[in-house]
Coordinates of C-alpha atoms and ligand atoms in Angstrom, one line a residue:
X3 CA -47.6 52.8 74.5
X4 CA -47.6 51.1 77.9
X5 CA -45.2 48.3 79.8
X6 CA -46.7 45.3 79.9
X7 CA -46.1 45.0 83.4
X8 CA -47.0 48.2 85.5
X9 CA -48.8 49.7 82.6
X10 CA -46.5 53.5 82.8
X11 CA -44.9 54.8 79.8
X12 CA -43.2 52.3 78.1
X13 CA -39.6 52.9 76.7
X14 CA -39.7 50.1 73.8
X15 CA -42.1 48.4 71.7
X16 CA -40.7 45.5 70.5
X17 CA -42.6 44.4 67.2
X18 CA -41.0 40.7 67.5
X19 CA -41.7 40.1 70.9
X20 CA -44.6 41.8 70.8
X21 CA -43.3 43.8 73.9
X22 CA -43.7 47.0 75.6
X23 CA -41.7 47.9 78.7
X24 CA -40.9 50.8 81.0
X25 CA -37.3 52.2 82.3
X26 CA -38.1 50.2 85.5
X27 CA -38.8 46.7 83.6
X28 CA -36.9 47.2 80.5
X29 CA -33.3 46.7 81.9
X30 CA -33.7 43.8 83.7
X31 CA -35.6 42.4 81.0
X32 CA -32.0 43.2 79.0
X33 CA -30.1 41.7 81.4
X34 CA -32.3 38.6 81.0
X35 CA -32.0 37.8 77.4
X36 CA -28.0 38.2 78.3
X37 CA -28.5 35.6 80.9
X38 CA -29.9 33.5 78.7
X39 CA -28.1 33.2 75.8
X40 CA -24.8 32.9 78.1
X41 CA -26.8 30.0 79.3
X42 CA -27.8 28.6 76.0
X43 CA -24.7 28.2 74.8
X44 CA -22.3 27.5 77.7
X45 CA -20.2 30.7 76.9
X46 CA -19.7 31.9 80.5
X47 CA -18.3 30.1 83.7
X48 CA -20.0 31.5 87.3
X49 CA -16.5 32.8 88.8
X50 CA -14.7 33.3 85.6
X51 CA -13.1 36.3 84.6
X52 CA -14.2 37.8 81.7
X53 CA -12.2 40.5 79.4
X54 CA -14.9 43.0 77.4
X55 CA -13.7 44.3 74.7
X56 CA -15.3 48.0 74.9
X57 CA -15.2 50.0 71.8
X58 CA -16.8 53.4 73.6
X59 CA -19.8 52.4 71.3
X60 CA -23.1 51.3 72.6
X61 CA -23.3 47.8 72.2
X62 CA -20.0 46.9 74.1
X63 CA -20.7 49.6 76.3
X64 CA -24.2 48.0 77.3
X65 CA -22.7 44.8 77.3
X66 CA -19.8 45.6 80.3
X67 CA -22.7 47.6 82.0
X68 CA -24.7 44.1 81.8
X69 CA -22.3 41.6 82.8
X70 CA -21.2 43.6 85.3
X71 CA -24.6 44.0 87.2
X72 CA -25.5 40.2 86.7
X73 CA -22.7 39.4 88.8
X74 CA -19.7 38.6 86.3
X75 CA -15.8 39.6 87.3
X76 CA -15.0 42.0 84.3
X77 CA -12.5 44.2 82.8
X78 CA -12.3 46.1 79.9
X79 CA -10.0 46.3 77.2
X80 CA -10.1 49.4 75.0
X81 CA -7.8 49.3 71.7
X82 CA -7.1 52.8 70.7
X83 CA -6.8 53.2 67.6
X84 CA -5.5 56.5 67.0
X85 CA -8.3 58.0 64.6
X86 CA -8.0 61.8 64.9
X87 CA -10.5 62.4 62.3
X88 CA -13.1 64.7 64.0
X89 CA -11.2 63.0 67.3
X90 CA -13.0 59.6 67.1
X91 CA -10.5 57.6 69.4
X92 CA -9.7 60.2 72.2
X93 CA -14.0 60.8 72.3
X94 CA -14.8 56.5 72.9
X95 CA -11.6 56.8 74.6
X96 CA -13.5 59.1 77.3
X97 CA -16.6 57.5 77.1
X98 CA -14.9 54.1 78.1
X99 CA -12.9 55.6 80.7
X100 CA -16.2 57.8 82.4
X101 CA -17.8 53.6 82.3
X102 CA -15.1 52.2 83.9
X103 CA -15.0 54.5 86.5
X104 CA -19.0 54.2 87.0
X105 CA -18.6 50.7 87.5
X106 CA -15.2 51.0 89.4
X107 CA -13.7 48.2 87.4
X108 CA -10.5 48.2 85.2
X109 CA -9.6 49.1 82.1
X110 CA -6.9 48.1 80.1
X111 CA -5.8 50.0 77.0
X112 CA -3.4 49.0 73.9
X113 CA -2.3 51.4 72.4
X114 CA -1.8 51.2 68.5
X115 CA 0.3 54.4 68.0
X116 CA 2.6 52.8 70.3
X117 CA 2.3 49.0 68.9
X118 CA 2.3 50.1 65.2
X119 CA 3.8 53.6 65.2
X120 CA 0.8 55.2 63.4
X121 CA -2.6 55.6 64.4
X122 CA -5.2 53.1 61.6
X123 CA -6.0 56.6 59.8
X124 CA -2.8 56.7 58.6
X125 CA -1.9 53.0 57.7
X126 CA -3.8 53.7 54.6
X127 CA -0.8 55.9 53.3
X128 CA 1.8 53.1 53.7
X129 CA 0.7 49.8 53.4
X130 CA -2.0 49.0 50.5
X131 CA -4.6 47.7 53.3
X132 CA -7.5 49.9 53.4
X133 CA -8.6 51.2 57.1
X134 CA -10.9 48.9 58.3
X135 CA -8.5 45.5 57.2
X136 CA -5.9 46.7 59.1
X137 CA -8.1 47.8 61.8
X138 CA -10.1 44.3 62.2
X139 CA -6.7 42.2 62.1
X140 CA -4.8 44.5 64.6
X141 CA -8.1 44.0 66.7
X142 CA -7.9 40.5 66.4
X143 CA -4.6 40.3 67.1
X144 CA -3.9 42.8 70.6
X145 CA -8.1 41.7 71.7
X146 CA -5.9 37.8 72.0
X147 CA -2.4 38.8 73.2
X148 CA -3.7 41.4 75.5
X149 CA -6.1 38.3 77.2
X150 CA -3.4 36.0 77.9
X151 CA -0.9 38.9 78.6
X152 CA -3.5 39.3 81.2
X153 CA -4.2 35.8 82.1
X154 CA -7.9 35.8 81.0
X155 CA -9.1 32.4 79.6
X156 CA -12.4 34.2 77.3
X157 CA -12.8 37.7 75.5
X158 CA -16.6 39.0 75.4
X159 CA -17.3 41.5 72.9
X160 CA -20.5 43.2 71.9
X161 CA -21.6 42.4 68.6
X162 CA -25.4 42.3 68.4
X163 CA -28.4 40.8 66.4
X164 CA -28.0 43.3 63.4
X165 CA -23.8 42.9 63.8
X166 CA -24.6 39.1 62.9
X167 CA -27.0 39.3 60.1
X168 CA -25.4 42.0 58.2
X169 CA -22.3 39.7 58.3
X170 CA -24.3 36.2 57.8
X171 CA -26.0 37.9 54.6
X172 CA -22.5 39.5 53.8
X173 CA -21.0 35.5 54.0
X174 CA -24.0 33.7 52.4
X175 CA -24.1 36.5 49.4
X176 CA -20.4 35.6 49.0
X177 CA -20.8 31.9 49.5
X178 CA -17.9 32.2 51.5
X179 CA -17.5 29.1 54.2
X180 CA -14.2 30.4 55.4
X181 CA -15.7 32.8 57.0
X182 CA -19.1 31.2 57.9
X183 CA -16.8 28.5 59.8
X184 CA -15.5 31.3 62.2
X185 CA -19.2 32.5 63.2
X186 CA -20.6 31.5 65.9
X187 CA -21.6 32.8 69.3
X188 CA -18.9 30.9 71.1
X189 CA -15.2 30.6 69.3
X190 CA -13.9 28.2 71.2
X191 CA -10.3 28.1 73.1
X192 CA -7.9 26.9 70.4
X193 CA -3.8 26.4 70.6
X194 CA -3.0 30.0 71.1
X195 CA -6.4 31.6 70.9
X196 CA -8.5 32.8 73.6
X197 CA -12.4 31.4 73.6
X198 CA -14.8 34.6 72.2
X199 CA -18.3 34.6 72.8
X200 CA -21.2 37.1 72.2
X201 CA -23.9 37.6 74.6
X202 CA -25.6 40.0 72.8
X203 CA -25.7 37.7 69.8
X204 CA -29.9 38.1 70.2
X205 CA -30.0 41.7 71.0
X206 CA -31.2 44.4 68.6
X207 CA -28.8 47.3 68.2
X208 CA -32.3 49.1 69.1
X209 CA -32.4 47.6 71.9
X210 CA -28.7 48.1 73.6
X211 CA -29.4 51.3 72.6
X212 CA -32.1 51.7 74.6
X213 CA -30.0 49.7 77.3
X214 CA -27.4 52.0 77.1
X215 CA -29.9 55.4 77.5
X216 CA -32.1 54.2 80.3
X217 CA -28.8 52.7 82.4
X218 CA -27.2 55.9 81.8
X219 CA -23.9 53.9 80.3
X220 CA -21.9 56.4 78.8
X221 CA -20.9 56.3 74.6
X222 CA -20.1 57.9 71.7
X223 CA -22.8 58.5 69.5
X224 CA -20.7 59.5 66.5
X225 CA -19.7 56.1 64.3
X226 CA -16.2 55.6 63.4
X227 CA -15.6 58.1 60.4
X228 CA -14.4 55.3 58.4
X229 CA -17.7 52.9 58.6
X230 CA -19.5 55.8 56.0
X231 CA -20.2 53.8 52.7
X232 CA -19.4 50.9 53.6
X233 CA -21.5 47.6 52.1
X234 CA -21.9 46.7 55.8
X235 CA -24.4 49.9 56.2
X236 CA -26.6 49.2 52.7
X237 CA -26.9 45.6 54.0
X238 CA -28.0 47.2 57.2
X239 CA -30.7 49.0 55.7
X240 CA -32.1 45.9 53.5
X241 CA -32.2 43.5 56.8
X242 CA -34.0 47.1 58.6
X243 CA -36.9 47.2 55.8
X244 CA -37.1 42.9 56.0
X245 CA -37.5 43.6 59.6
X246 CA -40.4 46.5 59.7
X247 CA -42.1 44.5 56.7
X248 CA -41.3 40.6 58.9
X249 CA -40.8 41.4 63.0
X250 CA -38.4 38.4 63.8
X251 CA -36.5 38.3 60.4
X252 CA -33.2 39.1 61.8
X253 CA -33.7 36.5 64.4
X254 CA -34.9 33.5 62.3
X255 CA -32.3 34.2 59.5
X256 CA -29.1 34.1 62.1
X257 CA -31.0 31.4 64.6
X258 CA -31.6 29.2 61.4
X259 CA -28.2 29.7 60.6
X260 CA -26.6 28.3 63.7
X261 CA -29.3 25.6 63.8
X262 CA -27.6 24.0 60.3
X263 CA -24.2 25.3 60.5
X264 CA -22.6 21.9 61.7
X265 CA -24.3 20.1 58.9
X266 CA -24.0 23.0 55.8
X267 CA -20.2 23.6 56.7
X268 CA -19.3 19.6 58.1
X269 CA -17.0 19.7 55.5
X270 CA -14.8 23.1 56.2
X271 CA -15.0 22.6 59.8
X272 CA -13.6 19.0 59.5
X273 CA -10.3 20.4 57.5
X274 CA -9.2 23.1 60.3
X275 CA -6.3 24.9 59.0
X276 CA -2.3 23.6 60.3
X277 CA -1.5 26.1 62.5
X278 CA 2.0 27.2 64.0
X279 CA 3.9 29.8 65.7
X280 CA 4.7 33.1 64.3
X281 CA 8.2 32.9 64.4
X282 CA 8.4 36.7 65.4
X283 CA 5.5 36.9 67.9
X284 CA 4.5 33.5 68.6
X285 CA 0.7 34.1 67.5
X286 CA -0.8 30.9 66.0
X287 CA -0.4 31.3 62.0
X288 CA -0.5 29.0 58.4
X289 CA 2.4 31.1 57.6
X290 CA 6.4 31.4 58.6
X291 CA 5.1 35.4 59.8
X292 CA 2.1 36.1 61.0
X293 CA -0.4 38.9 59.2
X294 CA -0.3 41.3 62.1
X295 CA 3.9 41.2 62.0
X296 CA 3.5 41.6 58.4
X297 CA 1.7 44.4 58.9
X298 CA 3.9 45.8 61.0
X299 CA 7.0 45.6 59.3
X300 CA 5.9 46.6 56.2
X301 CA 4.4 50.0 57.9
X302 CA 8.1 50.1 59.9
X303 CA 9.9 49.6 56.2
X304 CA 7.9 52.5 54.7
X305 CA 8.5 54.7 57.5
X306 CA 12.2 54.5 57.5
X307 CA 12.4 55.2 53.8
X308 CA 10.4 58.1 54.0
X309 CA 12.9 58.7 56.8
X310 CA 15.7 58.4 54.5
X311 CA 14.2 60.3 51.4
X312 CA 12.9 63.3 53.6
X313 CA 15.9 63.7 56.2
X314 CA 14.6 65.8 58.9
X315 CA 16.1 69.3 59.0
Ligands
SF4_21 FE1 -11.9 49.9 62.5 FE2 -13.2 50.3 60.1 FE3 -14.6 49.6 62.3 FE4 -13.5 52.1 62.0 S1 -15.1 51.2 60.8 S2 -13.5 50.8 63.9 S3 -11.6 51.6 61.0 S4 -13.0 48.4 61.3
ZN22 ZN1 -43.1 48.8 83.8
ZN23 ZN1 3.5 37.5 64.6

C-alpha cells in the first residue's frame, strides 16, 4: 500500500478514513486529529500547563510525545503501582523515565508502596477489593491530589477510541447512567477536582500504536498482568470484529453517544451528587471518609494484626 501523499510505502491503512500514509506523513497527520479534537471541545488553553498522566503504555506514551511537539507545556505523572508480577511497574516505570528524558521534560512519580504500604498486587490479600478497583480509585485519587499538589489546573490522560467504546458498550449493556454521566472527553473543573480531558478520545489504539513505533516513543509492550480475562478484553474483541465487518463503527457508536448525552442523561446530570470534604484528606466525597482513606485504613488495620498475630522474630 502507498501514502496518499508522496506515494512511498505507507505505514497505515486506515479502512475508516479510507487512508494510507508513510512514516513521513503519518505523524503529523496524528498530531492533527490531536489538534483537533483539543479544539473541538475546548479542552486545552494555548499557554496552560498540562499534567499527562503516563502509564509507560502506548497510548499515554504517544499522547505526551504529541502534546509535547505541538507546542503544549507538559509534565508527566507516573503512578507506580508496585506490580512485581513478571516486573510490570519497574518495566513502564523505565519506559516512562527513557520518554521523559527524550523529551527533557519532568516527571513526577507517586509512589503507591509508599502512600498505601503495599504495592496493588497485594491489596488483594487484605482488603476484599479486587486489583483493578483498588487500582482505578487510587488512580483517581493521587492523578487529582498530585495536580493541585503541583499547581496544575487540567490532567490529560491517554484513553483512546477503543478505551471509550469498550467502556460506552460496558455502560449501555449495564444501563448504568452513573457512570455514563462521568464520560465525556472533557470532565470539567469541579469543587476539589481537577478538569480531565482526552485528546486521543478519536484515535484508534492502532493508530497510537503506530504513533508510538514510527516516533520512536518508548513503552511497554507487555499489558498489565492483571487486565488478562477481563470483560473489558472480550468487549474489545466484539467492537474489533464490528469494526473489520463496519470501518467507522467505533467512531459513530461513541460520537453518537456524546451527540445525545445531554438530552439521554438530562435527568442524572441535573441531580449532581452533595459533595464535601473528606474529613481525613480533604478530597471532595458524599461520605464523612472518603473511598481512597477507606482504603487505606482498612489495608493499615489488616497490616497491624497480621503484625500482632505473626510477631517478627
Ligand atoms: Fe490497574 Fe487493573 Fe489496569 Fe492493571 S489492569 S493497571 S491493576 S486497573
Ligand atoms: Zn508520504
Ligand atoms: Zn480522604
Amino acid at each position: 500500500m502507498r501514502c496518499r501523499q508522496c506515494r512511498e510505502k505507507a505505514v497505515i491503512f486506515m479502512p475508516a478514513h479510507r487512508l494510507a500514509l508513510c512514516k513521513d506523513h503519518y505523524p503529523p497527520w496524528f498530531r492533527k486529529q490531536v489538534q483537533r479534537a483539543i479544539d473541538r471541545f475546548r479542552m486545552l488553553r494555548r499557554g496552560e500547563r498540562v499534567l499527562v498522566a503516563v502509564s509507560g503504555g502506548k497510548d499515554s506514551g504517544a499522547l505526551w510525545h504529541a502534546l509535547h511537539h505541538l507546542g503544549y507545556e507538559t509534565e508527566g505523572l507516573y503512578m507506580h503501582l508496585g506490580i512485581r508480577v513478571e516486573g510490570y511497574s519497574d518495566q513502564s516505570y523505565e519506559a516512562v523515565r527513557r520518554l521523559a528524558e527524550q523529551l527533557n521534560r519532568p516527571l513526577h512519580v507517586v509512589d503507591f508502596r509508599e502512600e498505601l504500604g503495599m504495592g496493588i498486587d497485594e491489596v488483594r490479600g487484605v482488603t476484599n477489593r479486587p486489583p483493578c478497583s483498588a487500582c482505578g480509585l487510587s488512580k483517581r485519587y493521587h492523578m487529582n491530589q498530585a495536580a493541585r499538589r503541583l499547581g496544575f489546573s487540567v490532567i490529560a490522560t491517554g484513553h483512546n477510541l477503543d478505551d471509550e467504546a469498550v467502556t460506552l458498550l460496558n455502560n449501555v449493556l449495564a444501563w448504568n447512567t452513573e457512570f455514563m454521566v462521568r464520560q465525556a472527553p472533557v470532565l470539567p473543573e469541579e469543587e476539589g477536582f481537577v478538569r480531565k480531558v482526552k485528546p486521543l478520545i478519536f484515535l484508534e489504539e492502532k493508530q497510537t500504536t503506530v504513533y508510538a513505533l514510527v516516533e520512536g516513543v518508548p513503552f511497554e509492550r507487555d499489558e498489565c498482568p492483571f487486565s488478562v480475562g477481563s470483560t473489558n478484553l472480550v468487549l474489545k474483541d466484539v467492537l474489533y470484529r464490528l469494526e473489520a465487518h463496519s470501518p467507522g463503527t467505533k467512531r459513530r457508536f461513541v460520537e453518537g453517544f456524546f451527540h445525545w448525552r445531554e438530552q439521554w442523561l438530562a435527568e442524572a446530570l441535573r441531580t449532581k451528587p452533595d459533595l464535601r470534604a473528606c474529613t481525613v484528606c480533604g478530597y471532595p466525597t458524599t461520605g464523612e471518609v472518603c473511598a481512597y482513606c477507606r482504603l487505606r485504613e482498612q489495608i493499615q488495620r489488616r497490616r497491624t494484626v497480621h503484625a500482632v498475630s505473626h510477631p517478627a522474630g
